[in-house]
Amino acid sequence: MNVPDDLQYAPTHEWLRMEGETATVGITDHAQAELTDIVYVELPKAGAAVTPKQAVAVVESVKAASDIYSPIGGTITEVNQALESSPGLVNTDPYGEGWLYRIRIEAGEELEVLMDPASYRKQIASAGDASV
Amino acid sequence: MPESKKTPLYDEHVRHGARMVEFSGWMMPVQYSGIVDEHHTVRKAVGVFDISHMGQIHVSGGGARDWLNHLLTNNVERIGKGESQYTFLLNEEGGVIDDLIVYHYDEDAYLLVVNASMTTTDFEWMQAHARAGVELENRSASFAGLAVQGPKSVQLFDLFFGPTVSRPARNEIRLVNHGGKPLYVSSTGYTGENGFEIFFPAEFAAAVWNEILERGAELGIKPCGLGARDTLRLEMCYPLNGSDLSPTRTPLEAGLSIFVDLEKPGFIGREPLLKQRQEGVKERLVPFKMKDKGPPPRAHYAVFKDGARIGEIASGALSPTLNIGIGMAYVPARFARINEEIEIDIRGRRYPAAIEKKPLHR
């Protein structure tokens, strides 16, 4: 499974890419593989304020609907409109075209609950499952 | 909780890279290449499913036919030797214990293929209603089954069996000696496509499975899992016991009265069904289709009409063929009309849908 070195990870299989005061959020390669064919993504509204670990999006495969938890609190600035017509981008390019939303992080927001790539690799290797 | 059982093809599934899940007490492949890909493969080419988890109950003896006619809703007298029939096992209230196919495979000998989750319940029900002159045997553990489904299954049948064996007719079952392996072959299926099913002693499972895959390679065959099996059957509006059928729903409510012979004398559950026919059913299982692209409808989502909750989804999914949400729901009989507009509540939002005719994908 692809776990890029330049990202941070949540135990619930979301990734986060810091870009100044904004972060981009998506789900990991491991998560998309576990979920299988993604057929619908329900995204938050731009402008919405979210708290850490809040369920902010729903990713639906043929078999099931799964909540996506925000790895961090802040204000949603942008959502990936392309997923409306092409939800499968989450499967084919989870760290690129398949991103979910961008969030502006307030000063002082805690990032320490997030894992580095090595810890996340360890988690998916030992669990052998994913409760996304 | 007891450990999940493995079908005789478990090692083959793992070897072919299947994603294994627990289903009705069995470790089964939910998918190989992906549910959507396998679904299209069956609609356009051919796929093979392991159905060894399904229960196989043998009923034999001079009293077998009359006894089955007392337990099952369809008329067993209408099938001759070598024929099969879809039917229901009902409780005293007319509710569905199980739906099954009865194969009249030999003189005074019947094979009942039942749902994996219900095998023990069905068998215990049958034992409790046992009668002299009828022998019952649960052979689920010693038999394997494959379903080969899709338009190209016609060519695959000839490639597999050779020119001397003709395809069984609709509702026919035949015993074929295939290089020393006794295979029961029928033209049944659960996908709406042409196809055949094979039942045989478990010891031959891997050999038959691999021979089907090898012969079918030139036709683009793929092994398929339970995920595609579910979306394929739902597009056809074939019921799934536990979702669309239950002990508190009758076959009349499920819209399956053509598999119930109310004219034949006393079978278990007949009286409540006669009453229901006379008074009219209160609720009906109806197929529906979402109006727009959106989140897929799923089991237990609420159904609304004119702002009021009128029912609940029994089965729902994204139709891979239509790329739109489809399903079946129980609604009051007065709404059970084609083109009737309804709404589905998905996470607090209402999405428009309409009641459709069967099947949903054509």
Short mmCIF file of C-alpha atoms in Angstrom, two decimals, chain B residues 163-357:
data_model
loop_
_atom_site.label_atom_id
_atom_site.label_comp_id
_atom_site.label_asym_id
_atom_site.label_seq_id
_atom_site.Cartn_x
_atom_site.Cartn_y
_atom_site.Cartn_z
CA PRO B 163 -20.51 -31.65 -28.38
CA THR B 164 -22.28 -34.75 -27.03
CA VAL B 165 -23.99 -33.01 -24.09
CA SER B 166 -26.86 -30.66 -24.89
CA ARG B 167 -27.74 -27.73 -22.66
CA PRO B 168 -30.49 -28.44 -20.15
CA ALA B 169 -33.77 -26.75 -21.03
CA ARG B 170 -35.27 -24.15 -18.71
CA ASN B 171 -36.13 -25.84 -15.38
CA GLU B 172 -34.35 -29.03 -16.39
CA ILE B 173 -31.72 -30.86 -14.31
CA ARG B 174 -29.52 -33.56 -15.72
CA LEU B 175 -26.81 -35.87 -14.40
CA VAL B 176 -23.73 -35.77 -16.62
CA ASN B 177 -20.72 -38.06 -16.31
CA HIS B 178 -17.90 -35.59 -16.90
CA GLY B 179 -14.70 -37.59 -17.20
CA GLY B 180 -15.72 -39.75 -14.27
CA LYS B 181 -17.13 -36.90 -12.21
CA PRO B 182 -20.89 -37.03 -11.61
CA LEU B 183 -22.20 -33.49 -12.20
CA TYR B 184 -25.81 -32.42 -11.78
CA VAL B 185 -26.35 -29.64 -14.31
CA SER B 186 -29.33 -27.28 -14.43
CA SER B 187 -30.14 -24.06 -16.25
CA THR B 188 -31.04 -22.16 -13.09
CA GLY B 189 -29.41 -18.93 -11.88
CA TYR B 190 -29.80 -15.76 -9.86
CA THR B 191 -28.59 -13.09 -12.27
CA GLY B 192 -31.17 -12.82 -15.06
CA GLU B 193 -28.65 -13.93 -17.66
CA ASN B 194 -28.38 -17.23 -19.47
CA GLY B 195 -26.42 -19.67 -17.41
CA PHE B 196 -26.11 -23.01 -15.75
CA GLU B 197 -25.47 -24.33 -12.27
CA ILE B 198 -23.51 -27.47 -11.39
CA PHE B 199 -23.81 -29.49 -8.17
CA PHE B 200 -21.35 -32.27 -7.39
CA PRO B 201 -19.43 -34.05 -4.61
CA ALA B 202 -17.11 -31.65 -2.79
CA GLU B 203 -13.97 -33.66 -3.61
CA PHE B 204 -14.14 -32.44 -7.24
CA ALA B 205 -14.60 -28.76 -6.36
CA ALA B 206 -11.17 -27.37 -7.22
CA ALA B 207 -10.86 -29.46 -10.39
CA VAL B 208 -14.25 -28.36 -11.77
CA TRP B 209 -13.73 -24.72 -10.76
CA ASN B 210 -10.34 -24.55 -12.47
CA GLU B 211 -11.56 -26.36 -15.57
CA ILE B 212 -14.43 -23.83 -15.90
CA LEU B 213 -11.95 -20.94 -15.58
CA GLU B 214 -9.53 -22.49 -18.10
CA ARG B 215 -12.23 -23.28 -20.68
CA GLY B 216 -13.79 -19.86 -20.20
CA ALA B 217 -10.53 -17.91 -20.50
CA GLU B 218 -11.03 -17.26 -24.23
CA LEU B 219 -14.53 -15.91 -23.47
CA GLY B 220 -13.24 -13.48 -20.84
CA ILE B 221 -14.57 -15.38 -17.83
CA LYS B 222 -13.93 -13.97 -14.36
CA PRO B 223 -14.51 -15.44 -10.92
CA CYS B 224 -17.20 -13.40 -9.18
CA GLY B 225 -18.16 -12.80 -5.55
CA LEU B 226 -21.25 -12.25 -3.47
CA GLY B 227 -21.17 -8.48 -4.06
CA ALA B 228 -21.88 -8.81 -7.78
CA ARG B 229 -24.31 -11.64 -7.11
CA ASP B 230 -26.32 -9.19 -4.99
CA THR B 231 -26.38 -6.29 -7.49
CA LEU B 232 -27.20 -8.67 -10.37
CA ARG B 233 -30.15 -10.23 -8.53
CA LEU B 234 -31.42 -6.84 -7.37
CA GLU B 235 -31.54 -5.45 -10.93
CA MET B 236 -33.72 -8.49 -11.74
CA CYS B 237 -35.81 -7.95 -8.55
CA TYR B 238 -35.09 -11.50 -7.41
CA PRO B 239 -35.80 -11.56 -3.66
CA LEU B 240 -33.12 -12.22 -1.04
CA ASN B 241 -34.34 -14.02 2.07
CA GLY B 242 -33.65 -12.00 5.19
CA SER B 243 -33.91 -8.73 3.24
CA ASP B 244 -36.97 -8.99 0.98
CA LEU B 245 -38.50 -12.10 2.54
CA SER B 246 -39.06 -12.82 6.21
CA PRO B 247 -41.19 -14.94 8.57
CA THR B 248 -43.56 -11.96 8.92
CA ARG B 249 -44.02 -11.41 5.16
CA THR B 250 -46.00 -13.69 2.87
CA PRO B 251 -45.16 -14.49 -0.77
CA LEU B 252 -48.30 -12.52 -1.75
CA GLU B 253 -46.95 -9.39 -0.07
CA ALA B 254 -43.62 -10.00 -1.84
CA GLY B 255 -45.46 -10.07 -5.18
CA LEU B 256 -44.51 -13.72 -5.79
CA SER B 257 -47.96 -15.37 -5.86
CA ILE B 258 -47.18 -17.18 -9.14
CA PHE B 259 -45.02 -19.54 -7.07
CA VAL B 260 -47.93 -20.32 -4.74
CA ASP B 261 -50.60 -22.81 -5.80
CA LEU B 262 -53.57 -21.91 -3.61
CA GLU B 263 -55.72 -24.45 -5.45
CA LYS B 264 -53.74 -27.48 -4.29
CA PRO B 265 -55.01 -29.09 -1.05
CA GLY B 266 -53.66 -28.25 2.38
CA PHE B 267 -50.10 -27.03 2.59
CA ILE B 268 -48.63 -25.30 5.62
CA GLY B 269 -49.49 -21.60 5.51
CA ARG B 270 -52.31 -21.94 2.97
CA GLU B 271 -55.17 -20.72 5.19
CA PRO B 272 -53.63 -17.31 6.02
CA LEU B 273 -52.73 -16.84 2.36
CA LEU B 274 -56.31 -17.59 1.25
CA LYS B 275 -57.54 -15.02 3.76
CA GLN B 276 -54.99 -12.51 2.56
CA ARG B 277 -55.99 -13.07 -1.06
CA GLN B 278 -59.63 -12.54 -0.17
CA GLU B 279 -59.05 -9.39 1.87
CA GLY B 280 -56.23 -8.02 -0.25
CA VAL B 281 -52.66 -7.54 0.95
CA LYS B 282 -52.00 -4.44 3.08
CA GLU B 283 -48.41 -3.95 1.93
CA ARG B 284 -46.52 -4.86 -1.19
CA LEU B 285 -42.87 -5.21 -2.12
CA VAL B 286 -42.24 -2.84 -5.02
CA PRO B 287 -39.18 -2.17 -7.19
CA PHE B 288 -38.11 1.46 -7.43
CA LYS B 289 -35.52 3.57 -9.18
CA MET B 290 -34.02 6.91 -8.09
CA LYS B 291 -34.85 9.84 -10.38
CA ASP B 292 -31.36 11.34 -10.29
CA LYS B 293 -27.79 10.40 -9.63
CA GLY B 294 -27.02 10.64 -5.93
CA PRO B 295 -26.30 8.52 -2.89
CA PRO B 296 -27.37 4.89 -3.34
CA PRO B 297 -30.50 3.79 -1.48
CA ARG B 298 -29.84 1.11 1.12
CA ALA B 299 -31.75 -1.37 3.29
CA HIS B 300 -33.81 0.21 6.13
CA TYR B 301 -33.83 3.75 4.69
CA ALA B 302 -37.32 5.25 5.11
CA VAL B 303 -39.70 5.73 2.18
CA PHE B 304 -41.91 8.84 2.10
CA LYS B 305 -44.98 9.88 0.13
CA ASP B 306 -46.50 13.38 0.35
CA GLY B 307 -44.41 14.11 3.44
CA ALA B 308 -45.50 10.99 5.35
CA ARG B 309 -43.42 7.91 6.07
CA ILE B 310 -45.01 4.98 4.22
CA GLY B 311 -42.41 2.23 4.44
CA GLU B 312 -38.84 1.04 4.44
CA ILE B 313 -36.33 -0.21 1.88
CA ALA B 314 -35.79 -3.97 1.96
CA SER B 315 -32.88 -4.05 -0.54
CA GLY B 316 -31.05 -1.18 -2.19
CA ALA B 317 -27.87 -0.54 -4.16
CA LEU B 318 -26.34 1.40 -6.98
CA SER B 319 -27.24 -0.39 -10.21
CA PRO B 320 -23.94 -0.89 -12.04
CA THR B 321 -25.85 -1.21 -15.34
CA LEU B 322 -27.81 2.06 -14.97
CA ASN B 323 -25.34 3.86 -12.70
CA ILE B 324 -28.33 5.00 -10.64
CA GLY B 325 -29.81 3.87 -7.32
CA ILE B 326 -32.35 1.04 -7.33
CA GLY B 327 -34.09 -1.06 -4.74
CA MET B 328 -37.17 -2.78 -3.43
CA ALA B 329 -39.36 -1.52 -0.58
CA TYR B 330 -42.50 -2.54 1.27
CA VAL B 331 -45.18 0.14 0.89
CA PRO B 332 -48.96 0.21 1.47
CA ALA B 333 -50.73 -1.60 -1.37
CA ARG B 334 -52.50 1.58 -2.53
CA PHE B 335 -49.12 3.03 -3.57
CA ALA B 336 -47.97 -0.15 -5.34
CA ARG B 337 -48.43 1.24 -8.84
CA ILE B 338 -45.91 1.70 -11.63
CA ASN B 339 -44.71 5.32 -11.95
CA GLU B 340 -45.96 6.21 -8.45
CA GLU B 341 -43.60 8.89 -7.13
CA ILE B 342 -41.98 8.35 -3.75
CA GLU B 343 -39.08 9.83 -1.79
CA ILE B 344 -36.19 8.10 -0.07
CA ASP B 345 -34.75 9.58 3.12
CA ILE B 346 -30.96 9.41 3.02
CA ARG B 347 -29.21 10.94 6.05
CA GLY B 348 -32.06 13.38 6.60
CA ARG B 349 -32.50 14.51 3.00
CA ARG B 350 -35.29 13.32 0.70
CA TYR B 351 -34.40 12.13 -2.78
CA PRO B 352 -37.08 11.53 -5.47
CA ALA B 353 -37.71 8.02 -6.81
CA ALA B 354 -40.46 6.21 -8.68
CA ILE B 355 -41.95 2.75 -8.50
CA GLU B 356 -40.97 0.75 -11.57
CA LYS B 357 -41.72 -2.57 -13.18
#
